[in-house]
mmCIF file of C-alpha atoms in Angstrom:
data_model
loop_
_atom_site.group_PDB
_atom_site.id
_atom_site.type_symbol
_atom_site.label_atom_id
_atom_site.label_comp_id
_atom_site.label_asym_id
_atom_site.label_seq_id
_atom_site.Cartn_x
_atom_site.Cartn_y
_atom_site.Cartn_z
ATOM 1 C CA MET A 30 0.070 0.011 0.117
ATOM 2 C CA ASN A 31 2.811 2.360 0.906
ATOM 3 C CA LEU A 32 4.423 1.400 -2.660
ATOM 4 C CA LYS A 33 1.388 2.207 -4.437
ATOM 5 C CA SER A 34 0.332 5.367 -2.703
ATOM 6 C CA GLY A 35 3.958 6.605 -3.512
ATOM 7 C CA LEU A 36 3.735 5.928 -7.215
ATOM 8 C CA ASN A 37 0.438 7.868 -7.390
ATOM 9 C CA THR A 38 2.100 10.540 -5.499
ATOM 10 C CA VAL A 39 4.955 10.536 -8.350
ATOM 11 C CA VAL A 40 2.411 10.522 -11.303
ATOM 12 C CA GLY A 41 0.302 13.100 -9.882
ATOM 13 C CA LEU A 42 3.250 15.343 -9.489
ATOM 14 C CA GLY A 43 4.246 14.594 -13.074
ATOM 15 C CA VAL A 44 1.142 15.422 -14.682
ATOM 16 C CA LEU A 45 1.040 18.997 -12.636
ATOM 17 C CA VAL A 46 4.534 19.453 -13.786
ATOM 18 C CA SER A 47 3.382 18.856 -17.461
ATOM 19 C CA PHE A 48 0.230 20.939 -17.104
ATOM 20 C CA PHE A 49 1.999 24.128 -15.813
ATOM 21 C CA SER A 50 4.946 23.714 -18.363
ATOM 22 C CA CYS A 51 2.351 23.816 -20.916
ATOM 23 C CA GLN A 52 0.816 26.949 -19.644
ATOM 24 C CA SER A 53 4.280 28.461 -19.279
ATOM 25 C CA LYS A 54 4.941 27.680 -22.876
ATOM 26 C CA GLY A 55 1.611 29.212 -24.158
ATOM 27 C CA THR A 56 2.337 32.574 -22.286
ATOM 28 C CA PRO A 57 5.304 34.361 -24.408
ATOM 29 C CA ALA A 58 2.703 33.407 -27.615
ATOM 30 C CA ALA A 59 -0.308 35.192 -25.876
ATOM 31 C CA ASN A 60 2.442 38.234 -24.690
ATOM 32 C CA SER A 61 3.929 38.582 -27.846
ATOM 33 C CA ALA A 62 0.207 39.241 -29.673
ATOM 34 C CA ALA A 63 0.224 43.184 -30.596
ATOM 35 C CA PRO A 64 -2.814 45.042 -29.170
ATOM 36 C CA GLU A 65 -5.423 46.123 -31.761
ATOM 37 C CA VAL A 66 -6.048 50.058 -31.682
ATOM 38 C CA SER A 67 -7.733 53.004 -33.433
ATOM 39 C CA VAL A 68 -5.112 55.175 -35.393
ATOM 40 C CA GLN A 69 -5.867 58.782 -37.038
ATOM 41 C CA GLN A 70 -3.739 60.947 -39.241
ATOM 42 C CA VAL A 71 -2.913 64.263 -37.568
ATOM 43 C CA GLN A 72 -4.891 66.704 -39.684
ATOM 44 C CA ILE A 73 -4.573 70.532 -40.517
ATOM 45 C CA GLY A 74 -7.632 72.674 -40.100
ATOM 46 C CA SER A 75 -8.909 76.082 -38.845
ATOM 47 C CA GLY A 76 -10.633 77.238 -35.870
ATOM 48 C CA GLU A 77 -10.331 79.556 -32.600
ATOM 49 C CA ALA A 78 -8.522 79.792 -29.534
ATOM 50 C CA LYS A 79 -10.306 81.095 -26.370
ATOM 51 C CA ASN A 80 -8.298 82.452 -23.535
ATOM 52 C CA THR A 81 -9.961 84.593 -20.450
ATOM 53 C CA TYR A 82 -8.393 86.855 -18.076
ATOM 54 C CA ALA A 83 -9.852 88.282 -14.773
ATOM 55 C CA ALA A 84 -10.886 91.830 -15.498
ATOM 56 C CA SER A 85 -12.476 94.996 -13.565
ATOM 57 C CA VAL A 86 -14.962 97.650 -14.924
ATOM 58 C CA GLU A 87 -14.631 101.565 -14.482
ATOM 59 C CA GLY A 88 -16.897 104.042 -16.302
ATOM 60 C CA ILE A 89 -14.935 106.133 -18.997
ATOM 61 C CA THR A 90 -15.484 109.254 -17.192
ATOM 62 C CA ASN A 91 -14.772 108.899 -13.589
ATOM 63 C CA VAL A 92 -15.082 112.075 -11.914
ATOM 64 C CA GLU A 93 -14.378 112.916 -7.917
ATOM 65 C CA VAL A 94 -16.921 115.621 -6.939
ATOM 66 C CA ARG A 95 -15.143 117.774 -4.626
ATOM 67 C CA PRO A 96 -15.900 121.300 -3.093
ATOM 68 C CA GLN A 97 -13.720 124.199 -4.099
ATOM 69 C CA ILE A 98 -14.847 125.891 -0.481
ATOM 70 C CA SER A 99 -14.841 125.153 2.866
ATOM 71 C CA GLY A 100 -18.282 125.125 4.820
ATOM 72 C CA TYR A 101 -20.889 123.207 6.264
ATOM 73 C CA LEU A 102 -23.301 121.207 3.888
ATOM 74 C CA SER A 103 -26.726 122.454 3.708
ATOM 75 C CA LYS A 104 -28.296 120.720 1.093
ATOM 76 C CA ILE A 105 -28.045 117.716 -0.644
ATOM 77 C CA PHE A 106 -30.308 117.457 -3.951
ATOM 78 C CA VAL A 107 -29.429 113.832 -5.528
ATOM 79 C CA ASP A 108 -29.714 110.393 -3.349
ATOM 80 C CA GLU A 109 -27.058 107.809 -4.411
ATOM 81 C CA GLY A 110 -27.279 105.825 -7.413
ATOM 82 C CA ALA A 111 -29.555 108.344 -9.016
ATOM 83 C CA TYR A 112 -28.462 109.371 -12.662
ATOM 84 C CA VAL A 113 -27.917 112.999 -13.139
ATOM 85 C CA GLN A 114 -27.362 115.862 -16.394
ATOM 86 C CA THR A 115 -24.211 117.981 -16.650
ATOM 87 C CA GLY A 116 -25.011 121.027 -14.923
ATOM 88 C CA GLN A 117 -27.750 119.545 -12.590
ATOM 89 C CA LEU A 118 -27.442 120.894 -8.847
ATOM 90 C CA LEU A 119 -26.189 118.325 -6.321
ATOM 91 C CA PHE A 120 -25.114 120.238 -3.163
ATOM 92 C CA LYS A 121 -25.170 123.142 -1.425
ATOM 93 C CA ILE A 122 -22.869 124.597 1.176
ATOM 94 C CA ASP A 123 -23.999 127.207 3.939
ATOM 95 C CA ASP A 124 -23.490 130.438 1.667
ATOM 96 C CA ARG A 125 -24.122 133.085 4.451
ATOM 97 C CA PRO A 126 -20.584 133.823 4.963
ATOM 98 C CA PHE A 127 -19.766 134.143 1.344
ATOM 99 C CA VAL A 128 -23.128 135.990 0.588
ATOM 100 C CA GLU A 129 -21.460 139.103 3.297
ATOM 101 C CA GLN A 130 -18.100 138.810 1.824
ATOM 102 C CA TYR A 131 -19.691 139.620 -1.881
ATOM 103 C CA ASN A 132 -21.780 142.278 -0.194
ATOM 104 C CA THR A 133 -18.848 143.926 0.951
ATOM 105 C CA ALA A 134 -16.953 143.560 -2.189
ATOM 106 C CA LYS A 135 -20.042 145.318 -3.630
ATOM 107 C CA ALA A 136 -20.050 147.806 -1.456
ATOM 108 C CA ALA A 137 -16.112 148.494 -2.031
ATOM 109 C CA VAL A 138 -16.576 149.004 -5.797
ATOM 110 C CA ARG A 139 -18.908 151.808 -4.990
ATOM 111 C CA VAL A 140 -16.679 153.386 -2.958
ATOM 112 C CA ALA A 141 -13.897 153.157 -5.424
ATOM 113 C CA GLU A 142 -16.028 154.457 -7.845
ATOM 114 C CA ALA A 143 -16.877 157.232 -5.870
ATOM 115 C CA ASN A 144 -13.640 158.454 -5.109
ATOM 116 C CA LEU A 145 -12.780 157.866 -8.689
ATOM 117 C CA LYS A 146 -15.522 160.345 -9.805
ATOM 118 C CA ASN A 147 -14.269 163.019 -7.387
ATOM 119 C CA LEU A 148 -10.763 162.725 -8.431
ATOM 120 C CA LYS A 149 -11.953 162.994 -12.278
ATOM 121 C CA ILE A 150 -13.519 166.831 -11.299
ATOM 122 C CA ASP A 151 -10.472 167.609 -9.518
ATOM 123 C CA LEU A 152 -8.518 166.805 -12.278
ATOM 124 C CA ASP A 153 -10.466 168.354 -14.887
ATOM 125 C CA ARG A 154 -10.707 171.593 -12.717
ATOM 126 C CA LYS A 155 -6.914 171.707 -12.426
ATOM 127 C CA VAL A 156 -6.070 171.294 -15.876
ATOM 128 C CA GLU A 157 -8.591 173.949 -16.734
ATOM 129 C CA LEU A 158 -7.091 176.554 -14.135
ATOM 130 C CA VAL A 159 -3.243 175.457 -15.399
ATOM 131 C CA ASP A 160 -4.053 177.738 -18.265
ATOM 132 C CA ASN A 161 -4.835 180.605 -16.201
ATOM 133 C CA LYS A 162 -1.673 180.274 -14.482
ATOM 134 C CA ILE A 163 -3.708 179.783 -11.093
ATOM 135 C CA VAL A 164 -2.654 176.059 -10.403
ATOM 136 C CA SER A 165 1.032 174.772 -11.011
ATOM 137 C CA ASP A 166 2.072 172.049 -13.774
ATOM 138 C CA LEU A 167 3.003 170.055 -10.806
ATOM 139 C CA GLN A 168 -0.385 170.245 -8.992
ATOM 140 C CA VAL A 169 -2.130 169.001 -12.144
ATOM 141 C CA THR A 170 0.465 165.838 -12.401
ATOM 142 C CA GLN A 171 -0.318 165.214 -8.928
ATOM 143 C CA ALA A 172 -3.988 165.035 -9.387
ATOM 144 C CA LYS A 173 -3.798 163.190 -12.495
ATOM 145 C CA ALA A 174 -1.541 160.452 -10.617
ATOM 146 C CA SER A 175 -4.271 160.364 -7.826
ATOM 147 C CA TYR A 176 -6.889 159.533 -10.323
ATOM 148 C CA GLU A 177 -4.829 156.916 -11.888
ATOM 149 C CA ALA A 178 -4.432 155.283 -8.435
ATOM 150 C CA SER A 179 -8.267 155.403 -7.775
ATOM 151 C CA LEU A 180 -8.539 153.690 -11.005
ATOM 152 C CA ALA A 181 -6.309 150.896 -10.161
ATOM 153 C CA SER A 182 -8.026 150.594 -6.765
ATOM 154 C CA LEU A 183 -11.342 150.368 -8.392
ATOM 155 C CA GLU A 184 -10.049 147.398 -10.787
ATOM 156 C CA GLN A 185 -9.053 145.898 -7.560
ATOM 157 C CA ALA A 186 -12.153 146.326 -5.943
ATOM 158 C CA LYS A 187 -13.940 144.897 -8.746
ATOM 159 C CA ALA A 188 -11.473 141.884 -8.710
ATOM 160 C CA THR A 189 -12.180 141.236 -5.017
ATOM 161 C CA MET A 190 -15.999 141.303 -5.877
ATOM 162 C CA ASN A 191 -15.869 139.043 -9.018
ATOM 163 C CA ALA A 192 -13.592 136.442 -6.633
ATOM 164 C CA ALA A 193 -16.369 136.794 -3.603
ATOM 165 C CA LYS A 194 -19.084 136.084 -6.247
ATOM 166 C CA ILE A 195 -17.140 133.188 -7.666
ATOM 167 C CA ASN A 196 -16.798 131.683 -4.117
ATOM 168 C CA LEU A 197 -20.541 132.462 -3.397
ATOM 169 C CA ASP A 198 -21.121 130.518 -6.627
ATOM 170 C CA PHE A 199 -19.080 127.570 -5.395
ATOM 171 C CA CYS A 200 -21.505 126.812 -2.599
ATOM 172 C CA LEU A 201 -23.821 125.093 -5.318
ATOM 173 C CA VAL A 202 -21.995 122.418 -6.607
ATOM 174 C CA LYS A 203 -23.291 121.066 -10.043
ATOM 175 C CA ALA A 204 -22.494 117.980 -12.031
ATOM 176 C CA SER A 205 -19.679 118.578 -14.473
ATOM 177 C CA VAL A 206 -20.545 115.460 -16.705
ATOM 178 C CA SER A 207 -23.614 113.130 -16.815
ATOM 179 C CA GLY A 208 -23.433 110.038 -14.881
ATOM 180 C CA TYR A 209 -24.547 107.895 -11.849
ATOM 181 C CA ILE A 210 -24.026 109.134 -8.310
ATOM 182 C CA GLY A 211 -21.729 107.145 -5.993
ATOM 183 C CA ARG A 212 -21.652 106.966 -2.375
ATOM 184 C CA ILE A 213 -22.306 110.279 -0.461
ATOM 185 C CA PRO A 214 -20.084 109.788 2.608
ATOM 186 C CA TYR A 215 -21.084 113.321 4.288
ATOM 187 C CA ARG A 216 -24.493 114.080 5.667
ATOM 188 C CA LEU A 217 -26.200 117.646 6.534
ATOM 189 C CA GLY A 218 -24.119 119.733 8.553
ATOM 190 C CA SER A 219 -20.837 118.102 7.668
ATOM 191 C CA LEU A 220 -17.837 120.291 7.609
ATOM 192 C CA VAL A 221 -16.110 119.888 4.048
ATOM 193 C CA SER A 222 -13.595 121.451 2.328
ATOM 194 C CA ALA A 223 -11.516 121.039 -1.095
ATOM 195 C CA SER A 224 -8.691 119.274 1.128
ATOM 196 C CA SER A 225 -11.076 116.629 2.817
ATOM 197 C CA VAL A 226 -9.701 113.377 2.405
ATOM 198 C CA GLU A 227 -13.275 111.830 0.799
ATOM 199 C CA PRO A 228 -14.688 113.717 -2.121
ATOM 200 C CA LEU A 229 -18.562 114.752 -1.842
ATOM 201 C CA THR A 230 -19.093 111.778 -4.237
ATOM 202 C CA LEU A 231 -18.113 110.073 -7.359
ATOM 203 C CA LEU A 232 -19.486 110.669 -10.570
ATOM 204 C CA THR A 233 -19.379 107.841 -13.253
ATOM 205 C CA ASP A 234 -20.250 108.106 -16.834
ATOM 206 C CA ILE A 235 -21.250 104.468 -18.153
ATOM 207 C CA ASN A 236 -22.626 104.956 -21.599
ATOM 208 C CA GLN A 237 -19.067 103.353 -22.283
ATOM 209 C CA VAL A 238 -16.761 101.511 -19.867
ATOM 210 C CA TYR A 239 -13.039 100.280 -19.928
ATOM 211 C CA THR A 240 -12.310 96.965 -18.688
ATOM 212 C CA TYR A 241 -8.960 96.304 -17.559
ATOM 213 C CA PHE A 242 -7.071 93.456 -17.741
ATOM 214 C CA SER A 243 -3.572 91.801 -17.674
ATOM 215 C CA MET A 244 -1.657 89.268 -19.926
ATOM 216 C CA SER A 245 1.161 87.305 -19.194
ATOM 217 C CA GLU A 246 4.355 87.804 -21.386
ATOM 218 C CA SER A 247 4.173 84.947 -22.917
ATOM 219 C CA ASP A 248 0.612 85.179 -24.153
ATOM 220 C CA PHE A 249 0.786 88.799 -25.010
ATOM 221 C CA ALA A 250 3.582 87.447 -27.274
ATOM 222 C CA ASN A 251 1.537 85.168 -28.771
ATOM 223 C CA TYR A 252 -1.239 87.456 -29.203
ATOM 224 C CA GLN A 253 1.035 90.086 -31.129
ATOM 225 C CA ALA A 254 2.086 87.228 -32.968
ATOM 226 C CA LYS A 255 -1.133 86.300 -34.066
ATOM 227 C CA GLN A 256 -2.373 89.733 -34.653
ATOM 228 C CA GLU A 257 0.489 90.193 -37.180
ATOM 229 C CA GLY A 258 -0.446 87.205 -39.311
ATOM 230 C CA ASN A 259 -4.169 87.119 -38.884
ATOM 231 C CA GLN A 260 -6.349 89.207 -41.301
ATOM 232 C CA ARG A 261 -9.579 88.766 -39.356
ATOM 233 C CA LYS A 262 -10.408 90.732 -36.371
ATOM 234 C CA ASP A 263 -10.000 88.971 -33.064
ATOM 235 C CA SER A 264 -13.388 89.711 -30.811
ATOM 236 C CA VAL A 265 -13.312 90.594 -27.595
ATOM 237 C CA GLU A 266 -15.889 89.731 -25.075
ATOM 238 C CA LEU A 267 -16.949 89.924 -21.247
ATOM 239 C CA MET A 268 -17.859 87.284 -18.915
ATOM 240 C CA LEU A 269 -20.146 88.761 -16.235
ATOM 241 C CA SER A 270 -19.540 87.330 -12.469
ATOM 242 C CA ASN A 271 -22.767 85.403 -13.044
ATOM 243 C CA GLY A 272 -21.377 83.312 -15.641
ATOM 244 C CA LYS A 273 -23.383 84.937 -18.696
ATOM 245 C CA LYS A 274 -21.936 86.442 -21.229
ATOM 246 C CA TYR A 275 -22.115 90.444 -21.831
ATOM 247 C CA SER A 276 -24.498 91.364 -24.903
ATOM 248 C CA GLN A 277 -22.019 93.865 -26.540
ATOM 249 C CA LYS A 278 -18.564 92.880 -27.488
ATOM 250 C CA GLY A 279 -15.840 94.995 -27.195
ATOM 251 C CA ILE A 280 -12.330 96.115 -28.793
ATOM 252 C CA ILE A 281 -9.010 96.655 -27.408
ATOM 253 C CA ASP A 282 -8.094 100.300 -27.516
ATOM 254 C CA ALA A 283 -5.091 100.645 -25.537
ATOM 255 C CA VAL A 284 -1.734 98.568 -23.781
ATOM 256 C CA THR A 285 0.616 99.917 -21.131
ATOM 257 C CA GLY A 286 4.078 100.802 -22.728
ATOM 258 C CA GLN A 287 5.815 98.273 -20.324
ATOM 259 C CA PHE A 288 5.491 95.102 -18.097
ATOM 260 C CA ASP A 289 5.210 95.089 -14.663
ATOM 261 C CA LYS A 290 8.565 93.646 -13.145
ATOM 262 C CA ASN A 291 6.783 91.996 -10.155
ATOM 263 C CA THR A 292 4.251 89.949 -12.075
ATOM 264 C CA ALA A 293 5.622 89.807 -15.544
ATOM 265 C CA SER A 294 2.484 91.051 -17.355
ATOM 266 C CA ILE A 295 1.081 93.678 -19.068
ATOM 267 C CA ALA A 296 -2.080 95.756 -18.265
ATOM 268 C CA ILE A 297 -4.276 95.761 -21.197
ATOM 269 C CA ARG A 298 -7.867 98.199 -21.762
ATOM 270 C CA ALA A 299 -10.830 97.106 -23.510
ATOM 271 C CA ARG A 300 -13.870 99.627 -24.372
ATOM 272 C CA PHE A 301 -17.620 98.428 -24.353
ATOM 273 C CA ASN A 302 -20.660 100.250 -24.978
ATOM 274 C CA ASN A 303 -23.064 100.309 -22.531
ATOM 275 C CA PRO A 304 -26.209 101.414 -23.931
ATOM 276 C CA LYS A 305 -28.814 99.759 -21.386
ATOM 277 C CA ARG A 306 -26.299 100.736 -18.523
ATOM 278 C CA GLU A 307 -25.713 96.839 -17.406
ATOM 279 C CA LEU A 308 -22.264 97.482 -16.111
ATOM 280 C CA ARG A 309 -21.332 99.866 -13.578
ATOM 281 C CA ALA A 310 -17.803 101.072 -12.261
ATOM 282 C CA GLY A 311 -16.503 98.204 -9.942
ATOM 283 C CA ASN A 312 -18.175 95.313 -11.633
ATOM 284 C CA THR A 313 -15.934 92.388 -12.378
ATOM 285 C CA GLY A 314 -15.637 89.431 -14.628
ATOM 286 C CA ARG A 315 -13.429 87.809 -17.175
ATOM 287 C CA ILE A 316 -12.174 89.142 -20.475
ATOM 288 C CA GLU A 317 -12.665 86.316 -23.149
ATOM 289 C CA ILE A 318 -10.442 86.708 -26.373
ATOM 290 C CA THR A 319 -11.507 84.578 -29.316
ATOM 291 C CA THR A 320 -8.306 84.414 -31.631
ATOM 292 C CA ALA A 321 -8.940 83.166 -35.372
ATOM 293 C CA LEU A 322 -6.447 80.248 -36.015
ATOM 294 C CA ASP A 323 -5.536 79.083 -39.574
ATOM 295 C CA ASP A 324 -3.779 76.085 -40.711
ATOM 296 C CA VAL A 325 -3.286 74.445 -37.240
ATOM 297 C CA LEU A 326 -2.663 71.107 -36.440
ATOM 298 C CA LEU A 327 -5.718 69.002 -35.221
ATOM 299 C CA VAL A 328 -5.481 66.256 -32.608
ATOM 300 C CA PRO A 329 -8.504 64.709 -31.064
ATOM 301 C CA ILE A 330 -8.700 65.183 -27.322
ATOM 302 C CA LYS A 331 -9.307 61.585 -26.775
ATOM 303 C CA ALA A 332 -6.031 60.721 -28.520
ATOM 304 C CA THR A 333 -4.083 62.488 -25.662
ATOM 305 C CA VAL A 334 -2.717 61.310 -22.224
ATOM 306 C CA ALA A 335 -2.565 64.368 -19.473
ATOM 307 C CA VAL A 336 0.304 63.541 -17.226
ATOM 308 C CA GLN A 337 1.042 66.426 -14.430
ATOM 309 C CA ASP A 338 1.217 69.707 -16.384
ATOM 310 C CA LYS A 339 2.173 68.011 -19.890
ATOM 311 C CA ILE A 340 -0.126 66.591 -22.710
ATOM 312 C CA TYR A 341 1.358 63.525 -24.593
ATOM 313 C CA VAL A 342 0.307 61.594 -27.464
ATOM 314 C CA TYR A 343 1.337 57.921 -28.795
ATOM 315 C CA LYS A 344 2.763 58.206 -32.332
ATOM 316 C CA LEU A 345 3.562 55.605 -34.805
ATOM 317 C CA ASP A 346 6.480 55.210 -36.829
ATOM 318 C CA LYS A 347 6.604 52.837 -40.161
ATOM 319 C CA ASP A 348 7.020 49.630 -38.023
ATOM 320 C CA ASN A 349 3.806 50.473 -35.714
ATOM 321 C CA ARG A 350 5.934 51.090 -32.940
ATOM 322 C CA ALA A 351 4.487 53.651 -30.680
ATOM 323 C CA SER A 352 6.310 56.229 -28.987
ATOM 324 C CA GLN A 353 5.030 58.878 -26.131
ATOM 325 C CA VAL A 354 5.641 62.377 -27.735
ATOM 326 C CA ASP A 355 4.697 65.668 -25.757
ATOM 327 C CA ILE A 356 2.676 68.172 -27.531
ATOM 328 C CA GLN A 357 2.104 72.078 -26.960
ATOM 329 C CA ILE A 358 -1.575 73.008 -27.140
ATOM 330 C CA GLY A 359 -2.207 76.458 -28.746
ATOM 331 C CA GLY A 360 -6.310 76.054 -27.804
ATOM 332 C CA LYS A 361 -9.373 73.634 -27.917
ATOM 333 C CA THR A 362 -12.557 72.807 -29.294
ATOM 334 C CA THR A 363 -15.163 70.298 -27.579
ATOM 335 C CA GLU A 364 -13.326 67.758 -29.418
ATOM 336 C CA ASN A 365 -10.078 68.836 -31.052
ATOM 337 C CA TYR A 366 -6.962 70.412 -29.446
ATOM 338 C CA TYR A 367 -4.996 72.839 -31.695
ATOM 339 C CA VAL A 368 -1.334 71.989 -31.436
ATOM 340 C CA LEU A 369 1.417 74.151 -31.512
ATOM 341 C CA SER A 370 4.166 71.703 -31.739
ATOM 342 C CA GLY A 371 4.866 68.022 -31.479
ATOM 343 C CA VAL A 372 3.496 66.443 -34.235
ATOM 344 C CA GLN A 373 3.282 67.256 -37.942
ATOM 345 C CA ALA A 374 0.628 66.822 -40.317
ATOM 346 C CA GLY A 375 0.348 63.219 -41.882
ATOM 347 C CA ASP A 376 1.743 61.627 -38.490
ATOM 348 C CA ARG A 377 -0.189 58.620 -37.243
ATOM 349 C CA ILE A 378 -1.228 58.814 -33.531
ATOM 350 C CA ILE A 379 -3.243 56.355 -31.141
ATOM 351 C CA THR A 380 -7.256 57.420 -31.015
ATOM 352 C CA GLY A 381 -8.576 54.377 -29.155
ATOM 353 C CA GLY A 382 -7.259 51.700 -26.754
ATOM 354 C CA LEU A 383 -4.738 53.756 -25.298
ATOM 355 C CA GLY A 384 -4.916 51.739 -21.977
ATOM 356 C CA PHE A 385 -3.076 48.760 -23.641
ATOM 357 C CA VAL A 386 -0.141 50.839 -24.843
ATOM 358 C CA ARG A 387 3.006 51.477 -23.426
ATOM 359 C CA PRO A 388 6.140 53.372 -24.836
ATOM 360 C CA GLY A 389 7.801 51.348 -27.566
ATOM 361 C CA ALA A 390 5.410 48.899 -27.739
ATOM 362 C CA ILE A 391 4.242 47.281 -31.175
ATOM 363 C CA VAL A 392 0.284 47.833 -31.969
ATOM 364 C CA THR A 393 -1.908 46.873 -34.575
ATOM 365 C CA PRO A 394 -3.873 49.575 -36.507
ATOM 366 C CA LYS A 395 -7.714 48.431 -36.711
ATOM 367 C CA LYS A 396 -8.561 48.423 -40.273
#
């Protein structure tokens, strides 16, 4: 029984060894089969590239309303947020001291006019008497000098009166431009002056608005290059903070002369019409620049693999050997990337079955 059991064990082990030997011989054959993948050639086409930048909105006319005299605020004729026209009355500063100054100046003018009349009479009388040798030429000269001094005093008094009238008019603060009233930090009875830290209010004309945004050095270089070689005009649009697109398209009308050394970016200004006054100074959003692209390489997004901050495709050589290639992206649609470098037109790339492919592997393109 022991001998028979031993023979059975040997036979069983031999069967197992034979079985696993056959399995191991079959594995290389299985591994040597090239995976079947979908392949597509890189095409040349046209499209649009979109870049977005954080932006802030300002009125084209943004005027600080400040008093030109010192005094107590006696009346406020407008409310915050109201739309006013040029010349409309906004504030009144207590004018009583300035009324008295003006009245005093007017009285001084009347006194100067009276003195001038008396001296003119005296001068005319002495001119008549000098012919009869009753008065000397010296007396006539003195009378003439007194008259001229009185004339200058009258002119000085009139200038003082005009200055007092200007100060009196400054008690009424009017809108210099049409626009919306901003916040009013002062209340009735507040002491205001031209040197006050805060203005009476901010007056903003928003029939047109500026949007300011910054573009990186590399983006600006690409933008300039596209502008030089592109016959079509790029569109500039504004995405509002609620995610909706503003109804009017804008144009870039100014670029600063130098880059900010701290941020390596350049400030750009775009102008938008605002007929419905939907935009207000202080709004934020994102500028979206759509650039027309001609003769660009199209690579399906499904053919790419993202690894950290780089994007790769698998390119096939004539022997169907796959190599992983880093590509530079210039823009995208929902289906394709616009590729700047890494592949060329006519290159074969893998578009399906990427999970079975490794760099250097030989694949079988699907027919």
